[in-house]
CSV table of C-alpha atoms in Angstrom, one decimal:
chain,number,residue,atom,x,y,z
M,1,MET,CA,0.0,0.1,0.0
M,2,LEU,CA,2.9,2.3,0.7
M,3,ALA,CA,4.3,1.5,-2.7
M,4,ALA,CA,1.0,2.2,-4.3
M,5,PHE,CA,1.0,5.9,-3.2
M,6,SER,CA,4.9,6.3,-3.4
M,7,ASP,CA,6.9,9.1,-5.1
M,8,ALA,CA,8.0,6.4,-7.6
M,9,ALA,CA,4.3,5.3,-8.4
M,10,THR,CA,3.3,9.1,-8.5
M,11,LEU,CA,5.8,9.9,-11.2
M,12,ARG,CA,5.3,6.8,-13.1
M,13,HIS,CA,1.6,7.6,-13.4
M,14,ALA,CA,2.3,11.2,-14.4
M,15,LEU,CA,4.9,10.2,-17.1
M,16,ALA,CA,2.3,7.6,-18.4
M,17,PHE,CA,-0.3,10.3,-18.6
M,18,GLU,CA,1.9,12.4,-20.7
M,19,ALA,CA,3.1,9.7,-23.0
M,20,GLU,CA,-0.2,8.4,-23.7
M,21,LEU,CA,-1.9,11.8,-24.3
M,22,ALA,CA,0.8,12.5,-26.9
M,23,ARG,CA,-0.1,9.1,-28.6
M,24,ALA,CA,-3.9,9.5,-28.5
M,25,GLU,CA,-3.6,13.3,-30.0
M,26,ALA,CA,-1.2,11.9,-32.8
M,27,ALA,CA,-3.8,9.1,-33.6
M,28,GLU,CA,-6.4,11.9,-34.0
M,29,GLY,CA,-3.9,14.1,-36.0
M,30,LEU,CA,-3.4,16.7,-33.5
M,31,ILE,CA,0.3,16.5,-33.3
M,32,GLY,CA,2.8,14.4,-35.3
M,33,ALA,CA,3.4,10.7,-34.9
M,34,GLU,CA,7.1,11.3,-34.6
M,35,ALA,CA,6.6,13.9,-31.9
M,36,ALA,CA,4.2,11.5,-30.0
M,37,GLU,CA,6.9,8.7,-30.2
M,38,ALA,CA,9.8,11.2,-29.1
M,39,ILE,CA,7.6,12.3,-26.1
M,40,ALA,CA,6.7,8.6,-25.2
M,41,ALA,CA,10.2,7.5,-25.4
M,42,LEU,CA,11.4,10.4,-23.3
M,43,CYS,CA,8.7,9.6,-20.8
M,44,ALA,CA,10.0,5.9,-20.7
M,45,SER,CA,13.6,6.9,-20.1
M,46,ILE,CA,14.0,10.1,-18.5
M,47,MET,CA,15.6,10.0,-14.8
M,48,ILE,CA,14.3,12.3,-12.4
M,49,ASP,CA,15.3,12.9,-8.8
M,50,THR,CA,12.0,12.7,-7.0
M,51,ALA,CA,13.2,14.7,-4.1
M,52,GLU,CA,14.3,17.5,-6.4
M,53,LEU,CA,11.0,17.4,-8.2
M,54,ALA,CA,9.0,17.5,-4.9
M,55,GLU,CA,10.8,20.8,-4.0
M,56,GLU,CA,10.0,22.3,-7.5
M,57,ALA,CA,6.4,21.2,-7.1
M,58,ALA,CA,6.1,22.7,-3.6
M,59,LEU,CA,7.1,26.1,-5.2
M,60,ALA,CA,4.9,25.8,-8.3
M,61,GLY,CA,1.8,24.4,-6.3
M,62,THR,CA,1.5,21.1,-8.4
M,63,LEU,CA,3.8,18.2,-9.6
M,64,ALA,CA,2.7,18.8,-13.5
M,65,ILE,CA,4.4,22.1,-13.7
M,66,PRO,CA,8.0,21.4,-13.0
M,67,LEU,CA,7.6,17.9,-14.6
M,68,VAL,CA,6.4,19.3,-17.9
M,69,ALA,CA,9.2,21.8,-17.8
M,70,ARG,CA,11.6,19.1,-17.3
M,71,LEU,CA,10.3,17.2,-20.2
M,72,ARG,CA,10.0,20.3,-22.5
M,73,ALA,CA,13.7,21.0,-21.8
M,74,ALA,CA,14.7,17.5,-23.1
M,75,LEU,CA,12.7,18.1,-26.3
M,76,SER,CA,13.0,20.6,-29.0
M,77,GLY,CA,10.9,22.8,-31.4
M,78,GLU,CA,7.4,21.5,-32.3
M,79,THR,CA,7.8,18.4,-30.3
M,80,ALA,CA,8.2,20.4,-27.0
M,81,LYS,CA,5.2,22.5,-28.1
M,82,ALA,CA,3.1,19.2,-28.4
M,83,LEU,CA,3.8,17.9,-25.1
M,84,HIS,CA,0.8,18.4,-22.6
M,85,LYS,CA,-1.3,19.7,-25.5
M,86,GLY,CA,-4.9,20.5,-24.3
M,87,ALA,CA,-4.2,19.4,-20.7
M,88,THR,CA,-3.8,21.1,-17.4
M,89,SER,CA,-2.0,20.4,-14.1
M,90,GLN,CA,-5.2,19.3,-12.4
M,91,ASP,CA,-5.9,16.8,-15.2
M,92,VAL,CA,-2.5,15.1,-14.4
M,93,ALA,CA,-3.0,15.4,-10.6
M,94,ASP,CA,-6.5,13.8,-10.8
M,95,THR,CA,-5.5,11.0,-13.1
M,96,ILE,CA,-2.6,9.9,-11.0
M,97,LEU,CA,-4.9,9.9,-8.1
M,98,ALA,CA,-7.4,7.6,-9.8
M,99,CYS,CA,-4.8,5.0,-10.9
M,100,GLN,CA,-3.6,5.0,-7.4
M,101,ILE,CA,-7.0,4.6,-5.9
M,102,ARG,CA,-7.6,1.5,-8.2
M,103,ALA,CA,-4.2,0.0,-7.5
M,104,ALA,CA,-4.9,0.5,-3.6
M,105,SER,CA,-8.4,-0.9,-3.9
M,106,SER,CA,-7.1,-4.0,-5.4
M,107,LEU,CA,-4.7,-4.7,-2.6
M,108,LEU,CA,-7.4,-4.0,-0.1
M,109,ASP,CA,-9.9,-6.3,-1.7
M,110,ALA,CA,-7.6,-9.2,-1.3
M,111,ASP,CA,-7.4,-8.9,2.6
M,112,LEU,CA,-11.2,-8.1,2.7
M,113,THR,CA,-11.8,-11.2,0.7
M,114,ARG,CA,-9.8,-13.2,3.3
M,115,ILE,CA,-11.9,-11.9,6.1
M,116,THR,CA,-15.2,-12.7,4.5
M,117,THR,CA,-14.1,-16.1,3.4
M,118,ALA,CA,-12.8,-17.0,6.9
M,119,LEU,CA,-16.0,-15.7,8.6
M,120,ALA,CA,-18.2,-17.2,6.3
M,121,ALA,CA,-16.8,-20.6,7.2
M,122,LEU,CA,-17.0,-20.0,11.1
M,123,ALA,CA,-20.7,-18.7,10.7
M,124,ARG,CA,-21.8,-21.9,9.0
M,125,ARG,CA,-19.9,-24.1,11.5
M,126,HIS,CA,-21.5,-22.3,14.5
M,127,ALA,CA,-24.9,-21.6,12.8
M,128,ALA,CA,-26.7,-23.5,15.5
M,129,THR,CA,-24.3,-23.1,18.3
M,130,PRO,CA,-26.5,-21.4,21.3
M,131,THR,CA,-24.8,-18.4,22.9
M,132,ILE,CA,-26.1,-15.6,25.1
M,133,GLY,CA,-26.9,-12.4,23.0
M,134,ARG,CA,-26.0,-9.0,24.6
M,135,THR,CA,-27.8,-5.7,24.1
M,136,LEU,CA,-26.6,-2.6,25.8
M,137,LEU,CA,-23.6,-4.6,27.3
M,138,GLN,CA,-26.0,-6.8,29.3
M,139,ASP,CA,-27.2,-10.3,28.9
M,140,ALA,CA,-30.1,-10.4,26.5
M,141,LEU,CA,-31.8,-13.5,24.9
M,142,PRO,CA,-30.0,-16.5,23.2
M,143,ILE,CA,-28.8,-16.3,19.7
M,144,SER,CA,-26.4,-18.6,17.7
M,145,PHE,CA,-22.7,-17.8,18.0
M,146,GLY,CA,-22.8,-18.0,14.0
M,147,LEU,CA,-25.3,-15.3,13.7
M,148,ARG,CA,-22.9,-13.0,15.5
M,149,ILE,CA,-20.2,-13.8,13.2
M,150,ALA,CA,-22.4,-13.7,10.1
M,151,HIS,CA,-23.3,-10.0,10.9
M,152,TRP,CA,-19.4,-9.4,11.0
M,153,GLN,CA,-19.1,-11.1,7.6
M,154,ALA,CA,-22.1,-9.3,6.1
M,155,GLY,CA,-20.8,-5.9,7.3
M,156,VAL,CA,-17.4,-6.3,5.9
M,157,ALA,CA,-18.7,-7.8,2.5
M,158,GLU,CA,-21.3,-4.9,2.4
M,159,ALA,CA,-18.5,-2.5,2.9
M,160,ALA,CA,-16.3,-4.1,0.3
M,161,ASN,CA,-18.9,-4.1,-2.3
M,162,ARG,CA,-19.6,-0.4,-1.5
M,163,LEU,CA,-16.0,0.6,-2.0
M,164,HIS,CA,-16.0,-1.2,-5.3
M,165,ARG,CA,-18.8,0.6,-6.6
M,166,GLU,CA,-17.5,4.0,-5.5
M,167,VAL,CA,-14.0,3.3,-7.1
M,168,GLU,CA,-15.7,2.1,-10.3
M,169,ALA,CA,-17.7,5.4,-10.5
M,170,GLY,CA,-15.2,7.9,-9.0
M,171,ALA,CA,-11.8,6.9,-9.9
M,172,THR,CA,-12.0,7.7,-13.6
M,173,LEU,CA,-9.9,9.7,-16.1
M,174,GLN,CA,-9.6,13.5,-15.5
M,175,PHE,CA,-9.2,15.4,-18.9
M,176,GLY,CA,-10.6,18.8,-19.1
M,177,GLY,CA,-7.9,21.4,-20.0
M,178,ALA,CA,-7.3,24.7,-18.6
M,179,ALA,CA,-10.8,25.3,-17.5
M,180,GLY,CA,-12.7,22.2,-18.1
M,181,SER,CA,-14.1,22.9,-21.5
M,182,ARG,CA,-11.4,20.7,-23.5
M,183,ALA,CA,-10.4,23.8,-25.7
M,184,GLY,CA,-7.8,23.7,-28.4
M,185,LEU,CA,-8.3,20.3,-29.6
M,186,ASP,CA,-10.4,21.0,-32.8
M,187,GLY,CA,-13.3,19.2,-31.5
M,188,LYS,CA,-11.5,15.9,-31.1
M,189,ALA,CA,-11.2,16.0,-27.3
M,190,ALA,CA,-13.9,13.3,-26.7
M,191,THR,CA,-12.1,10.9,-28.9
M,192,VAL,CA,-8.6,11.8,-27.4
M,193,SER,CA,-10.0,11.3,-24.0
M,194,ALA,CA,-11.5,7.8,-24.9
M,195,ARG,CA,-8.0,6.8,-26.4
M,196,LEU,CA,-6.2,8.0,-23.1
M,197,ALA,CA,-8.6,6.4,-20.7
M,198,ALA,CA,-8.1,3.2,-22.5
M,199,ALA,CA,-4.4,3.3,-22.6
M,200,LEU,CA,-4.3,4.2,-18.7
M,201,GLY,CA,-6.8,1.4,-17.9
M,202,LEU,CA,-9.2,3.7,-16.6
M,203,PRO,CA,-13.0,4.6,-17.4
M,204,ASP,CA,-13.4,7.5,-19.5
M,205,ALA,CA,-15.7,10.2,-18.1
M,206,PRO,CA,-16.6,14.0,-18.7
M,207,PRO,CA,-14.2,16.4,-16.7
M,208,TRP,CA,-15.0,16.3,-12.8
M,209,HIS,CA,-12.3,18.8,-11.6
M,210,ALA,CA,-14.8,20.9,-9.9
M,211,ARG,CA,-17.1,18.2,-8.6
M,212,ARG,CA,-15.7,16.2,-5.9
M,213,GLY,CA,-18.3,14.0,-4.9
M,214,GLY,CA,-16.7,10.8,-6.4
M,215,ILE,CA,-13.7,11.1,-4.3
M,216,ALA,CA,-15.7,11.9,-1.3
M,217,GLY,CA,-17.7,8.7,-2.0
M,218,ILE,CA,-14.5,6.7,-2.1
M,219,ALA,CA,-13.2,8.3,1.2
M,220,ALA,CA,-16.6,7.6,3.1
M,221,ALA,CA,-16.6,4.1,1.7
M,222,LEU,CA,-13.0,3.5,2.9
M,223,ALA,CA,-14.1,4.8,6.4
M,224,ILE,CA,-17.3,2.5,6.4
M,225,ALA,CA,-15.0,-0.5,5.6
M,226,ILE,CA,-12.8,0.6,8.6
M,227,GLY,CA,-15.9,0.9,10.6
M,228,ALA,CA,-17.0,-2.7,9.7
M,229,LEU,CA,-13.6,-4.1,10.6
M,230,GLY,CA,-13.8,-2.0,13.9
M,231,LYS,CA,-17.2,-3.5,14.7
M,232,MET,CA,-15.9,-7.1,14.4
M,233,ALA,CA,-12.6,-6.0,16.5
M,234,CYS,CA,-14.9,-4.6,19.2
M,235,ASP,CA,-17.1,-7.7,19.6
M,236,ILE,CA,-14.1,-10.0,19.6
M,237,SER,CA,-12.2,-8.0,22.1
M,238,LEU,CA,-15.3,-8.0,24.4
M,239,LEU,CA,-15.8,-11.8,24.1
M,240,ALA,CA,-12.0,-12.2,24.9
M,241,GLN,CA,-12.4,-10.3,28.2
M,242,SER,CA,-11.4,-12.2,31.3
M,243,GLY,CA,-14.7,-13.8,32.7
M,244,ILE,CA,-16.2,-14.2,29.3
M,245,GLY,CA,-13.6,-15.9,27.2
M,246,GLU,CA,-15.8,-17.0,24.4
M,247,ALA,CA,-13.4,-16.2,21.5
M,248,ARG,CA,-9.7,-15.2,21.4
M,249,GLU,CA,-7.2,-14.2,18.7
M,250,PRO,CA,-5.0,-16.8,17.5
M,251,ALA,CA,-2.0,-17.9,19.6
M,252,ILE,CA,1.2,-16.5,17.6
M,253,PRO,CA,4.6,-16.2,19.3
M,254,GLY,CA,5.2,-12.7,20.3
M,255,ARG,CA,1.7,-11.5,19.7
M,256,GLY,CA,-0.4,-10.0,22.5
M,257,GLY,CA,1.8,-10.2,25.4
M,258,SER,CA,2.4,-8.0,28.3
M,259,SER,CA,5.7,-6.5,29.5
M,260,ALA,CA,4.6,-6.5,33.1
M,261,MET,CA,1.8,-9.3,33.3
M,262,ALA,CA,2.9,-12.6,31.6
M,263,HIS,CA,-0.6,-14.1,32.1
M,264,LYS,CA,-2.2,-11.6,29.7
M,265,ARG,CA,-3.1,-12.2,26.2
M,266,ASN,CA,-4.1,-9.0,24.6
M,267,PRO,CA,-6.2,-8.7,21.5
M,268,THR,CA,-3.7,-6.6,19.6
M,269,GLY,CA,-5.1,-7.5,15.9
M,270,CYS,CA,-8.4,-5.8,17.4
M,271,GLN,CA,-6.5,-3.0,18.8
M,272,VAL,CA,-5.1,-2.2,15.2
M,273,ALA,CA,-8.6,-2.2,13.7
M,274,LEU,CA,-10.1,-0.1,16.6
M,275,SER,CA,-7.3,2.5,16.4
M,276,ALA,CA,-8.0,2.8,12.6
M,277,SER,CA,-11.7,3.1,13.1
M,278,LEU,CA,-11.1,6.0,15.4
M,279,ARG,CA,-9.0,7.9,13.0
M,280,ALA,CA,-10.9,7.4,10.0
M,281,PRO,CA,-14.0,9.7,10.5
M,282,GLY,CA,-11.7,12.8,11.0
M,283,LEU,CA,-9.9,12.2,7.7
M,284,VAL,CA,-13.2,11.8,5.8
M,285,ALA,CA,-14.5,15.0,7.4
M,286,GLY,CA,-11.6,16.8,5.8
M,287,ILE,CA,-12.6,15.6,2.2
M,288,LEU,CA,-16.2,16.5,2.8
M,289,ALA,CA,-15.0,19.9,3.7
M,290,GLY,CA,-13.7,20.4,0.3
M,291,LEU,CA,-16.6,19.7,-1.6
M,292,PRO,CA,-17.9,23.4,-2.0
M,293,ALA,CA,-15.1,24.1,-4.4
M,294,GLU,CA,-14.6,27.5,-6.0
M,295,GLN,CA,-16.0,27.7,-9.7
M,296,GLU,CA,-14.0,25.7,-12.1
M,297,ARG,CA,-10.9,24.8,-10.0
M,298,GLY,CA,-10.9,25.2,-6.2
M,299,LEU,CA,-8.0,26.3,-4.0
M,300,GLY,CA,-6.9,24.1,-1.3
M,301,GLY,CA,-9.8,21.5,-1.2
M,302,TRP,CA,-8.9,18.9,-3.9
M,303,GLN,CA,-5.1,19.5,-3.1
M,304,ALA,CA,-6.0,18.0,0.3
M,305,GLU,CA,-7.5,14.8,-1.1
M,306,GLY,CA,-4.3,12.8,-2.2
M,307,PRO,CA,-2.5,12.6,1.0
M,308,THR,CA,-5.7,12.1,3.0
M,309,LEU,CA,-6.9,9.1,0.7
M,310,ALA,CA,-3.6,7.7,1.0
M,311,ASP,CA,-3.9,7.8,4.9
M,312,LEU,CA,-7.4,6.1,4.6
M,313,PHE,CA,-6.1,3.4,2.5
M,314,LEU,CA,-3.1,2.7,4.7
M,315,LEU,CA,-5.5,2.6,7.8
M,316,ALA,CA,-7.8,0.3,5.9
M,317,ALA,CA,-4.9,-1.9,4.9
M,318,GLY,CA,-3.4,-2.3,8.3
M,319,ALA,CA,-6.9,-2.9,9.8
M,320,ALA,CA,-7.9,-5.5,7.1
M,321,ASP,CA,-4.5,-7.4,7.3
M,322,ALA,CA,-4.8,-7.4,11.2
M,323,MET,CA,-8.4,-8.8,11.2
M,324,ALA,CA,-7.6,-11.2,8.4
M,325,THR,CA,-5.3,-12.9,10.6
M,326,VAL,CA,-7.8,-12.8,13.4
M,327,ALA,CA,-10.4,-14.2,11.3
M,328,GLU,CA,-8.5,-17.1,9.8
M,329,GLY,CA,-7.2,-18.2,13.4
M,330,LEU,CA,-9.9,-17.3,15.6
M,331,GLU,CA,-10.3,-19.6,18.6
M,332,ILE,CA,-13.9,-20.1,19.7
M,333,ASP,CA,-14.3,-21.7,23.1
M,334,GLU,CA,-17.5,-23.6,23.1
M,335,ALA,CA,-17.2,-24.6,26.8
M,336,ALA,CA,-17.1,-21.0,27.8
M,337,ILE,CA,-20.1,-20.2,25.5
M,338,ALA,CA,-22.1,-23.0,27.1
M,339,ARG,CA,-21.1,-22.0,30.6
M,340,ASN,CA,-22.0,-18.3,30.1
M,341,LEU,CA,-25.3,-19.3,28.4
M,342,ALA,CA,-26.3,-21.5,31.4
M,343,ALA,CA,-25.4,-19.0,34.0
M,344,ALA,CA,-27.6,-16.4,32.2
M,345,GLY,CA,-30.5,-18.7,32.9
M,346,LEU,CA,-32.3,-17.7,29.7
M,347,GLY,CA,-32.8,-21.0,28.0
M,348,ASN,CA,-31.3,-21.9,24.6
M,349,ASP,CA,-34.0,-20.8,22.2
M,350,ILE,CA,-32.1,-19.3,19.5
M,351,GLY,CA,-35.1,-18.5,17.3
M,352,GLU,CA,-34.4,-18.5,13.6
M,353,SER,CA,-30.6,-17.8,14.0
M,354,ALA,CA,-29.6,-20.6,11.5
M,355,ALA,CA,-31.9,-19.3,8.8
M,356,LEU,CA,-30.7,-15.9,9.4
M,357,VAL,CA,-27.1,-17.0,9.0
M,358,ALA,CA,-27.8,-18.7,5.7
M,359,ALA,CA,-29.7,-15.4,4.4
M,360,LEU,CA,-26.7,-13.2,5.4
M,361,LEU,CA,-24.2,-15.4,3.9
M,362,THR,CA,-26.3,-15.8,0.6
M,363,GLN,CA,-26.6,-12.0,0.4
M,364,ASP,CA,-22.7,-11.9,-0.1
M,365,ASP,CA,-23.0,-14.5,-2.9
């Protein structure tokens, strides 16, 4: 996940944008074929010190300005003029972000799938295992232990599906030009955009530079996914408490110990997910605050999105990795479950728990 948002990845996507833009425009007769290949060859071979580029970008206010200047300095004549034709700095920045979001989403989905797969198996195994339900932190009526797990599974699965939908809708090509009107391309901007999107592996879309709802939707979906992992972590940490002991994180050497109390087995995976769930809402709030962008290009709002989304993806990745390990090795103590149920003295009628487990898991299928 760190690599997906690294300087190297950012620069790679930026250079790919410039190379494929030139090729798309050459295919439409807007620039010469030789110029396009010279630009593409330069983008594939140029060596750039990312620290120096970052310093220049900080002064310019955007990565594209010093990058395009460096590329043009290495070209000549009409070829230099052909570079970046019809594009603007935000086109580069937003397209980079869309590429990074898609790469990051694929990484995250792998761990979310690990979790839903492991939880589905546990839910089926315990679909009819009676346990005491708890509401407002007090003993309630019996349910099946599998029903509790099925709700964790459904929450994570729903969140993963929501994130997928938001990424498909919001992480698209940005190509609008200086003010979003696609000026200066002889009426061929739509076909250039379609070619560019296909080359970069992104869906084509009308310019969205002044509409940041798609990015906000992705951020909110990430926070919901983190929250679903936090819900699972909260329940498991409560079930693992001394005196309850119905479920525990897997026993792994070096995991969950205490420097002062050797007897302890702390739920450290749950700790990671709960920590992430506390941080995520504030990060999303920052992106939501940027939605009232100023006219055709806002000042400060969209510029804050990239680092914030990177943080959200990193939090989600850490939480998902931690909880995948927990889900795949979760220890369920049926004797403790039965003991606590008997102590509650509320019988063992679990209602339609087994049917509900099946319905929740089918929902994911």
